[in-house]
Short mmCIF file of C-alpha atoms in Angstrom, two decimals:
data_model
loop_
_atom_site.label_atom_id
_atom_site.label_comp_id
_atom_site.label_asym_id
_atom_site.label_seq_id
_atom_site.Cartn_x
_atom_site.Cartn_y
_atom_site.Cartn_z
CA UNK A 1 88.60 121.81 113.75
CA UNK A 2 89.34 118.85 111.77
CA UNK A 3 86.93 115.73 111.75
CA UNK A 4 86.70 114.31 115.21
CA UNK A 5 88.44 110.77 114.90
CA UNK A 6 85.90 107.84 115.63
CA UNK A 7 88.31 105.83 117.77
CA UNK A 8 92.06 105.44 119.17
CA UNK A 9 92.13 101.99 118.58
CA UNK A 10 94.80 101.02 116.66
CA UNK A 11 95.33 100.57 113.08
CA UNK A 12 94.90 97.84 111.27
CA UNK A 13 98.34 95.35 110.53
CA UNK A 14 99.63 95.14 107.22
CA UNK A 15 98.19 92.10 105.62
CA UNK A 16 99.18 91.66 102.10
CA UNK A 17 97.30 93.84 99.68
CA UNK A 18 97.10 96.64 102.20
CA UNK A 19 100.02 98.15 101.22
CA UNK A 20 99.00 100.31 98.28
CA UNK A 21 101.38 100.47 95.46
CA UNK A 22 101.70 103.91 94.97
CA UNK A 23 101.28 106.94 97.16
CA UNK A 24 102.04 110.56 97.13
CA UNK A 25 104.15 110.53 100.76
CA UNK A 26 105.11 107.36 102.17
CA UNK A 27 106.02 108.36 106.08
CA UNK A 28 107.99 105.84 107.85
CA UNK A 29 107.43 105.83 111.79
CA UNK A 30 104.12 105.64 113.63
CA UNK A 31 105.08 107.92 116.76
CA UNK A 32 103.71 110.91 117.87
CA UNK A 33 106.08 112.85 115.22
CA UNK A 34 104.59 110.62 111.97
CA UNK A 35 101.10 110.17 112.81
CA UNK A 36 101.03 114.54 113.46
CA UNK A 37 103.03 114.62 109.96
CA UNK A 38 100.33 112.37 108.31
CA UNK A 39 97.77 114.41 109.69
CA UNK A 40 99.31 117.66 108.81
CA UNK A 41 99.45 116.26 105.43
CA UNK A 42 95.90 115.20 105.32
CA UNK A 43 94.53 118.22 106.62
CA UNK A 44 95.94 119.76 103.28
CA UNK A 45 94.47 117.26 101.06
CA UNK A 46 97.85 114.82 100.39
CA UNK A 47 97.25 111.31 99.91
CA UNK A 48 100.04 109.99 102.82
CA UNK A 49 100.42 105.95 103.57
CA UNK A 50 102.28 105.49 107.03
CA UNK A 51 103.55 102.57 107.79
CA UNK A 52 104.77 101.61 111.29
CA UNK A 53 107.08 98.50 111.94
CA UNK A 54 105.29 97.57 115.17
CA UNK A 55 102.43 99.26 117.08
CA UNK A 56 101.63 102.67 116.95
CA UNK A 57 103.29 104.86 119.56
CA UNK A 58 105.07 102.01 121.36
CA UNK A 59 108.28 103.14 121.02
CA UNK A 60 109.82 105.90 122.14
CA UNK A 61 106.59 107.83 122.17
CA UNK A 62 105.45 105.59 124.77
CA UNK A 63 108.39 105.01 126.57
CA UNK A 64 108.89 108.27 127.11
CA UNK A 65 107.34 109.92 130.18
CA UNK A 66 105.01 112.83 128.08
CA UNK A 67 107.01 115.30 129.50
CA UNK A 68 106.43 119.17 127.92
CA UNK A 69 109.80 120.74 128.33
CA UNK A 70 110.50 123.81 126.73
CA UNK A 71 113.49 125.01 129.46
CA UNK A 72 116.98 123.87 128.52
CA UNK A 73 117.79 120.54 129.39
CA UNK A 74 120.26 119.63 131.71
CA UNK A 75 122.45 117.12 128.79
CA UNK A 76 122.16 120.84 127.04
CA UNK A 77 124.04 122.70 129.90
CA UNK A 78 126.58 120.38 131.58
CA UNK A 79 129.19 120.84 129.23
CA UNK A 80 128.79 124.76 130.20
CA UNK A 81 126.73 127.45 129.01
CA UNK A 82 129.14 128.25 126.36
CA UNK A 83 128.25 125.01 124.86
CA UNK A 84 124.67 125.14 125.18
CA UNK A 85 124.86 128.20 123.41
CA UNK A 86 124.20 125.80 120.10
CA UNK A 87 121.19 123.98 121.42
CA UNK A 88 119.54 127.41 122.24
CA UNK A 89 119.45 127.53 118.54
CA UNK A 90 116.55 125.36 119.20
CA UNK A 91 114.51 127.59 121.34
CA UNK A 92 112.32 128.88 118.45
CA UNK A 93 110.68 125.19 118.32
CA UNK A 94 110.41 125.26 121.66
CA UNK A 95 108.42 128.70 121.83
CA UNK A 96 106.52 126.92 118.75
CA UNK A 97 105.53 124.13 120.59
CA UNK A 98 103.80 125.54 123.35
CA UNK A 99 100.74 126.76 121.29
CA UNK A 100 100.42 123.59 119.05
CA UNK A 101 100.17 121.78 122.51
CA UNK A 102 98.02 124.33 123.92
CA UNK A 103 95.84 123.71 120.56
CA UNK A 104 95.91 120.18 120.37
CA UNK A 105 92.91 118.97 121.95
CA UNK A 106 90.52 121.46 120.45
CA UNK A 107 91.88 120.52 117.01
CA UNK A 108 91.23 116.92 117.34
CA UNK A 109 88.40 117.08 119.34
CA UNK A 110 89.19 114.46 122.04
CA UNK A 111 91.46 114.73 125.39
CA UNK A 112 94.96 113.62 125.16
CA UNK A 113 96.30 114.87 128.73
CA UNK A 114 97.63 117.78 127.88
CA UNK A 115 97.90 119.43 131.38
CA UNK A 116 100.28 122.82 130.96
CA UNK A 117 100.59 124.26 134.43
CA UNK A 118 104.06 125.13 134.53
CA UNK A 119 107.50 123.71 135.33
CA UNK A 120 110.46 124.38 137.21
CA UNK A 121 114.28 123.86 136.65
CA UNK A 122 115.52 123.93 140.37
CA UNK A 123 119.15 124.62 141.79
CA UNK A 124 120.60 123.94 145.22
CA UNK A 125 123.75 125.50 145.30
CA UNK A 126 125.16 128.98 144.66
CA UNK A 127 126.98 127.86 141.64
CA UNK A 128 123.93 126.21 140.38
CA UNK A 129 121.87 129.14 140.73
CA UNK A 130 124.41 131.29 139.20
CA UNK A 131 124.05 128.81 135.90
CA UNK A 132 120.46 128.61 136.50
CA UNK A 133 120.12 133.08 135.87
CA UNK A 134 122.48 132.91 133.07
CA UNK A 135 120.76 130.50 131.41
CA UNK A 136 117.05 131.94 132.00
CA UNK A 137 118.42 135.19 130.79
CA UNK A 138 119.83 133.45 127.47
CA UNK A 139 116.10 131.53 127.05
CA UNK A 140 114.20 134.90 127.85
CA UNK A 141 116.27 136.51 125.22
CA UNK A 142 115.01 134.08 122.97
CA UNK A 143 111.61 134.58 123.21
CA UNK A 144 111.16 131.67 126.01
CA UNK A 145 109.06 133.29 129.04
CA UNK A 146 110.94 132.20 132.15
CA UNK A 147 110.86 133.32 135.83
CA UNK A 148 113.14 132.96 138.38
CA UNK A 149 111.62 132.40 141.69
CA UNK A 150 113.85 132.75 145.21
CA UNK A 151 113.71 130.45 148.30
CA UNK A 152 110.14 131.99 149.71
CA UNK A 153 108.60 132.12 146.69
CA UNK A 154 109.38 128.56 145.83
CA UNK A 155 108.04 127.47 148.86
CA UNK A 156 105.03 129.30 148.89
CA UNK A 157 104.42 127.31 144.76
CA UNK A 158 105.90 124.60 146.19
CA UNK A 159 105.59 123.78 149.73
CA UNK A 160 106.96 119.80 149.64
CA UNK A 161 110.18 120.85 147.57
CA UNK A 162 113.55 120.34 150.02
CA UNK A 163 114.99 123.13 152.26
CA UNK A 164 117.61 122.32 149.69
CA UNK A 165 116.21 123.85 147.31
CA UNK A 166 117.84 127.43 146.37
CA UNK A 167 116.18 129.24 143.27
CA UNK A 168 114.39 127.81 140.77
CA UNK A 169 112.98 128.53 137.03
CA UNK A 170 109.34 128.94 136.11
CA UNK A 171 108.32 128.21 132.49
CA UNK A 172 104.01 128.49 132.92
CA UNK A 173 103.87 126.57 129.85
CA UNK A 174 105.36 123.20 130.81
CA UNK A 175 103.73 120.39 131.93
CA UNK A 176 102.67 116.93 130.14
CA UNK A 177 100.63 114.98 128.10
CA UNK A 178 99.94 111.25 127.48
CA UNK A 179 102.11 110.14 124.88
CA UNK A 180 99.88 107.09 124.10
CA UNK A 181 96.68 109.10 123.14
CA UNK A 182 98.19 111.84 121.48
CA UNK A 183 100.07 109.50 119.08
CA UNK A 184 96.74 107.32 118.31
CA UNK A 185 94.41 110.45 118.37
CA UNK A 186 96.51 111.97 116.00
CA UNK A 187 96.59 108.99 113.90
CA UNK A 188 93.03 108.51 114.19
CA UNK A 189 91.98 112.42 112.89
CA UNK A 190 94.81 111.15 110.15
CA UNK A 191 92.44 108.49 109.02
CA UNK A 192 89.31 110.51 109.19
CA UNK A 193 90.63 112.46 106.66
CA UNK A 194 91.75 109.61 104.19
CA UNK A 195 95.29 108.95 105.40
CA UNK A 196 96.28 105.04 104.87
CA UNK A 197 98.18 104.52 107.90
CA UNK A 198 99.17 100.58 108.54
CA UNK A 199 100.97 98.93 112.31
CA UNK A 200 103.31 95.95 111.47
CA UNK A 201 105.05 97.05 107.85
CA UNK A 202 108.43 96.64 108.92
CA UNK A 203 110.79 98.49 105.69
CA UNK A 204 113.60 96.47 104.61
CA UNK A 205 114.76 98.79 101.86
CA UNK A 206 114.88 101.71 99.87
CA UNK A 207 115.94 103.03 97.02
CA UNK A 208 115.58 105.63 94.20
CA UNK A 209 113.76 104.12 91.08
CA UNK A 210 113.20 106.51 88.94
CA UNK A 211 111.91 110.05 90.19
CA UNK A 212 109.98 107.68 92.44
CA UNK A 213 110.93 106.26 95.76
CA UNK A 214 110.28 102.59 96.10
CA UNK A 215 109.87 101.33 99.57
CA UNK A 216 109.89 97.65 100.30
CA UNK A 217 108.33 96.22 103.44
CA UNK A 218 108.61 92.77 104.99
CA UNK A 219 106.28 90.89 103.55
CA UNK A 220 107.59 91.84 99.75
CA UNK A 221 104.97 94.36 98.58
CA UNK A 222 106.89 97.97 97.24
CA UNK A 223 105.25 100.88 97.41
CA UNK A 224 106.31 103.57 95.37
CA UNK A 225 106.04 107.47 96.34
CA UNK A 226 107.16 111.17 95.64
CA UNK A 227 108.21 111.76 98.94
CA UNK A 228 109.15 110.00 102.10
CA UNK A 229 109.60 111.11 105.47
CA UNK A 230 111.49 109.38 108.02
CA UNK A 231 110.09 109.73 111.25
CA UNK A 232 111.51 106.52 112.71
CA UNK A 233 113.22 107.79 115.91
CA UNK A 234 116.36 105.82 116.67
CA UNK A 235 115.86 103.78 113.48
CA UNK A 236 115.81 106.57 111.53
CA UNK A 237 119.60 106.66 110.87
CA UNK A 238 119.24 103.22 109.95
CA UNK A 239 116.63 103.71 107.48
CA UNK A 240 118.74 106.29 105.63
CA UNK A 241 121.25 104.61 105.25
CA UNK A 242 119.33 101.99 103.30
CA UNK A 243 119.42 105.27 100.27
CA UNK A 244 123.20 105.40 100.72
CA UNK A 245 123.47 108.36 103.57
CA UNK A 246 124.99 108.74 106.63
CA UNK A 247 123.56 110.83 109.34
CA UNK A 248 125.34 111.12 112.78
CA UNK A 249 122.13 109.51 114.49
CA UNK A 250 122.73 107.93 117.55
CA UNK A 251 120.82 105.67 119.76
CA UNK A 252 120.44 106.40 123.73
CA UNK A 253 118.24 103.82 125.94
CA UNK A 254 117.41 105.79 129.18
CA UNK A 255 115.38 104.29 132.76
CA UNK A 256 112.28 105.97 134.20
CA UNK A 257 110.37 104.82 137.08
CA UNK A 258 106.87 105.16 138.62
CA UNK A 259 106.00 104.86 142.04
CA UNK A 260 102.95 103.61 143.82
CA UNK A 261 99.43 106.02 143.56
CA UNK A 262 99.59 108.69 145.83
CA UNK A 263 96.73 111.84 147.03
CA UNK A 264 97.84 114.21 144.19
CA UNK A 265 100.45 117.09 145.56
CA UNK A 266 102.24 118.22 142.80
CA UNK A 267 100.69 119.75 139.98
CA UNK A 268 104.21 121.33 138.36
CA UNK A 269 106.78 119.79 136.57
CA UNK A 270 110.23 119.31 137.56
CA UNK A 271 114.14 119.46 136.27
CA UNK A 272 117.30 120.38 137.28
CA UNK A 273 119.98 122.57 136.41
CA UNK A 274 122.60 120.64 138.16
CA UNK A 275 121.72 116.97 138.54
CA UNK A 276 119.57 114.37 136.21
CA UNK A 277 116.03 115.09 137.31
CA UNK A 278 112.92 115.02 135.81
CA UNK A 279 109.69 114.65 138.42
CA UNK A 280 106.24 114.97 138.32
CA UNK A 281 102.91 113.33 139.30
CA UNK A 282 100.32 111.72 136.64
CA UNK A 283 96.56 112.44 137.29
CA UNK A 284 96.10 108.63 138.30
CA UNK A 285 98.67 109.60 141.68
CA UNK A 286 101.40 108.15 139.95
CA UNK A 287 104.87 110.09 140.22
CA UNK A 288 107.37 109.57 137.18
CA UNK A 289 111.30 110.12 137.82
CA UNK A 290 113.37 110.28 135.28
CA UNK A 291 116.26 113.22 133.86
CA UNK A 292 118.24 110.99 131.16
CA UNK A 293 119.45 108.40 133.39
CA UNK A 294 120.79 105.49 131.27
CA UNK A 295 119.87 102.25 130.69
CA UNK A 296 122.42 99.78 129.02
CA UNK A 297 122.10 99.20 125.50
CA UNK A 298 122.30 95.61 123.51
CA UNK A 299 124.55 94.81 121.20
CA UNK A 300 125.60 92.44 118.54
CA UNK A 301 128.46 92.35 116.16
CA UNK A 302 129.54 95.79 117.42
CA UNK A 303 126.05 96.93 116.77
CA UNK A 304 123.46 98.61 118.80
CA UNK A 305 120.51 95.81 119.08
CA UNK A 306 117.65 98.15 118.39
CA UNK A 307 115.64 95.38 118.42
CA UNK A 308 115.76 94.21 121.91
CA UNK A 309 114.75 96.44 125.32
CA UNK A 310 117.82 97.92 127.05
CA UNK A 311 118.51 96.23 130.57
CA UNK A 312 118.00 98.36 133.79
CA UNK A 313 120.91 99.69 135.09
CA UNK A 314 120.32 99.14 139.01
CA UNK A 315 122.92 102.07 139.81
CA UNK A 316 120.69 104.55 137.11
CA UNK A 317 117.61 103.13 138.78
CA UNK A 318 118.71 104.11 142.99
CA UNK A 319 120.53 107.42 142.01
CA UNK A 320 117.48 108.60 139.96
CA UNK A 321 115.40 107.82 143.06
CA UNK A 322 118.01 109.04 145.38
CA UNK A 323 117.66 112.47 143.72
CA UNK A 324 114.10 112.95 143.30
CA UNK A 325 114.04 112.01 146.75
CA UNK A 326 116.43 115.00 148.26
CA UNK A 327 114.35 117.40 146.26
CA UNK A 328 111.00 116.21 147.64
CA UNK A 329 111.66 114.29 150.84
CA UNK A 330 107.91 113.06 150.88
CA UNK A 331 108.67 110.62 147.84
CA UNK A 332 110.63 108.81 150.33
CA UNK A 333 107.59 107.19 152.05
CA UNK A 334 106.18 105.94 148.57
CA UNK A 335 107.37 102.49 146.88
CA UNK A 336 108.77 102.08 143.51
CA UNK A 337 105.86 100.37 141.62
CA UNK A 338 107.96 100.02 138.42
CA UNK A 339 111.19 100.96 136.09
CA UNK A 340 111.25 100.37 132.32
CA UNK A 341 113.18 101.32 129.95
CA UNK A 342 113.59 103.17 126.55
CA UNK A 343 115.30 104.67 123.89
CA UNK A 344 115.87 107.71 122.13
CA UNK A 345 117.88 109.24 119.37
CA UNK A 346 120.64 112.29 119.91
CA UNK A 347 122.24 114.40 116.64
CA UNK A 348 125.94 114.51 117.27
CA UNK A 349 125.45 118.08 117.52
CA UNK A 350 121.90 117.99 119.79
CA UNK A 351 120.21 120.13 117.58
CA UNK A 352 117.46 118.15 115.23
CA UNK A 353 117.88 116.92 111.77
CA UNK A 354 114.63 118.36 110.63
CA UNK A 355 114.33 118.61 106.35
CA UNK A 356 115.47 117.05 102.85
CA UNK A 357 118.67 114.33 103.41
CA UNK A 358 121.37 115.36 101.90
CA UNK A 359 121.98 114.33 97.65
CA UNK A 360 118.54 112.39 98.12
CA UNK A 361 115.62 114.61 96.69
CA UNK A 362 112.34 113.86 97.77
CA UNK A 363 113.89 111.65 101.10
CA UNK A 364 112.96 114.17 104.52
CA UNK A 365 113.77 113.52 107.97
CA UNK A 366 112.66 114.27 111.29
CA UNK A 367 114.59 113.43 114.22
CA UNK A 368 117.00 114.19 117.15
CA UNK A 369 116.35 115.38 120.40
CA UNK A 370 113.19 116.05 122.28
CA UNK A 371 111.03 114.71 119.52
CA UNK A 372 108.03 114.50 122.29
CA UNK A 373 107.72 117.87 123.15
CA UNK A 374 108.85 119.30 119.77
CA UNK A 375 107.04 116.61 117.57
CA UNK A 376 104.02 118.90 116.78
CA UNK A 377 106.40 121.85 115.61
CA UNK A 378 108.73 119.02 113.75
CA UNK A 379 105.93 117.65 111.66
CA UNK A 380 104.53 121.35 110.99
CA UNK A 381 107.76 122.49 109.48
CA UNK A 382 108.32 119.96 107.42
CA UNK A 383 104.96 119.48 106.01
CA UNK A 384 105.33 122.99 105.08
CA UNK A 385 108.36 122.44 103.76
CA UNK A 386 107.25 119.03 101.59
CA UNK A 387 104.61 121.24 100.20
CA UNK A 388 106.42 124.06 99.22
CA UNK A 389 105.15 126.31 101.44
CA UNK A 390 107.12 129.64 102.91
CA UNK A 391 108.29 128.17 107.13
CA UNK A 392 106.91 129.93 109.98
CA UNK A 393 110.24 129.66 111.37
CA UNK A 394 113.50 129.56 110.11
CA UNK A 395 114.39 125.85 110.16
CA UNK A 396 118.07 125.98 108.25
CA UNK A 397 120.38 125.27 111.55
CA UNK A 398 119.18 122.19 111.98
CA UNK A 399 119.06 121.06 108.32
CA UNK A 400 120.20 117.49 107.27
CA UNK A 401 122.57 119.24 104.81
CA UNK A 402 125.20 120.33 107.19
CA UNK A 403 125.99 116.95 107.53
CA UNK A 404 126.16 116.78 103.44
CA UNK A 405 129.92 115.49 103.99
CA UNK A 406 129.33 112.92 105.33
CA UNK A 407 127.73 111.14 101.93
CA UNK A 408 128.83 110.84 99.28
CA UNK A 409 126.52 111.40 95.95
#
């Protein structure tokens, strides 16, 4: 077990002379995926600086609903199963991910929510059960333990779901965590180990000096390094493209909603194979609803605003709630205590960009897809692979150089 971190306070800001001029990695991105890749990296005795442009965690790893989600998505399936056949290339993170979640808490030594009681992908028509069995088969296949459970057995799981409610999918693994804590406690076991790791340090540029990187933040001070990693979530596109690359990252804001406390009832999580849905009830009574329904993005000059909250969409916000409440009627009675919303980034091809960018050596990248659940695996594999070391899996469909085209040298 690694040192027990002190505290999940947050880091100090980056007042000058923090920022140390030269470190061996320089990770860029203080969400759950770069504060687990500074600890990874700590663990194995590399000097890492991470430097986050705002808070810790208070961007898409808080926005997000701490959903652990290892079934198929429904954006993965409702182009057809012959499409998702590509993002089942992803399954072997998935499977990953389950133990470091299951891990997590003993590692670090402090609770971060992780609840794994199991999940459900649910249908409600003949057609969508019929999807739902082809696609369990193609997860099971993968090494992705998945059940399918009829009407009666459902009910007697899951009592409050709607008569509506045909088949659904059990993966005993999912469940949730709180996306908060496990971004700060992993930041915190980051420092107890000697990682430099700095809220506020907004980068403005990068380049290649040298065999160095030289990163510049805000405030003027460089810092130079061997490696970086980009962990920046929807800004990590951006940030690459500050070295000359282009990545096909693109930004996605999505709505989520809590309702009022309520005596807990639900202990599983919930999706579906058919409709945007994702359900399920915090340990303060508090039910989340969410499934990708969108939110509306800023712009200016043509640009995605990534620096300004996308507005609610009102019609996002009543069909979300709408659905969640014709799967479990009861929700019905409770009232919407708030929506927010958030963003997150998709690869063109929704598999992750997960190793070294294209022409750049020394520049890595992390991102794409469900960088929540997966972030453990995601910062594991490329630590491994910053260090040299064999992967535990093989990582090489969703590496940054298929896209190699798209830059030019």
């Amino acid at each position: 077990m690694s040192p027990k971190p002190d505290s999940l306070s947050p880091p100090p800001a980056c007042a000058p002379g923090t920022l140390p001029a030269r470190t061996d990695v320089l990770i860029i991105g203080g969400g759950l995926l770069g504060c687990a890749a500074a600890y990874y990296l700590s663990l194995a005795g590399v000097p890492v600086t991470l430097i986050e442009q705002g808070e810790l965690g208070l961007q898409a790893s808080s926005q997000n609903a701490g959903s652990l989600h290892f079934q198929m998505e429904y954006r993965m399936i409702e182009a057809g199963l012959e499409a998702s056949k590509r993002a089942l290339q992803a399954m072997p993170l998935h499977v990953d991910a389950i133990a470091r979640w299951r891990a997590l808490e003993d590692q670090l030594g402090v609770s971060v929510g992780v609840r794994q009681k199991g999940g459900f992908m649910l249908a409600e028509t003949a057609q969508q059960a019929q999807v739902l069995e082809q696609k369990s088969h193609l997860e099971n296949q993968a090494g992705l333990k998945v059940e399918l459970l009829d009407r009666a057995a459902l009910q007697a799981k899951a009592p409050y779901l709607s008569d509506s409610v045909l088949m659904g999918a059990f993966c005993a693994d999912e469940g949730k965590a709180d996306p908060r804590r496990a971004s700060l406690a992993l930041a915190a076991a980051a420092r107890a180990l000697g990682a430099q790791i700095l809220s506020q340090c907004q980068v403005v540029d990068l380049k290649r000096v040298g065999s160095d990187w030289q990163a510049q933040v805000l405030s003027g001070e460089q810092c130079r390094s061997k490696q970086v990693l980009i962990a920046a979530g929807v800004w990590s596109g951006r940030i690459a493209q500050m070295t000359g690359s282009q990545l096909p990252v693109s930004p996605i804001a999505l709505t989520m909603t809590a309702t009022a406390r309520t005596a807990p009832f639900m202990d599983y999580l919930f999706q579906h194979v058919g409709r945007r849905l994702s359900l399920k009830q915090t340990a303060e009574g508090t039910v989340l609803i969410g499934g990708g329904w969108p939110s509306t993005l800023h712009h200016r000059k043509g640009i995605a605003d990534l620096e300004r909250k996308p507005s609610l969409n009102l019609d996002s916000l009543q069909r979300s709630v709408q659905t969640a409440c014709s799967v479990v009627p009861q929700l019905a009675s409770l009232p919407v205590l708030r929506s927010w919303t958030g963003v997150t980034s998709l690869v063109s091809d929704q598999l992750p960009l997960l190793g070294q960018v294209p022409h750049r050596p020394g520049l890595f990248i992390a991102t794409g897809g469900a960088a929540f659940t997966l972030g453990l695996t995601y910062a594991h594999l490329l630590v491994a692979q910053m260090l040299g070391q064999p992967p535990s899996l093989d990582i090489s469909a969703y590496d940054p150089d298929r896209f190699r085209s798209l830059t030019f040298a």
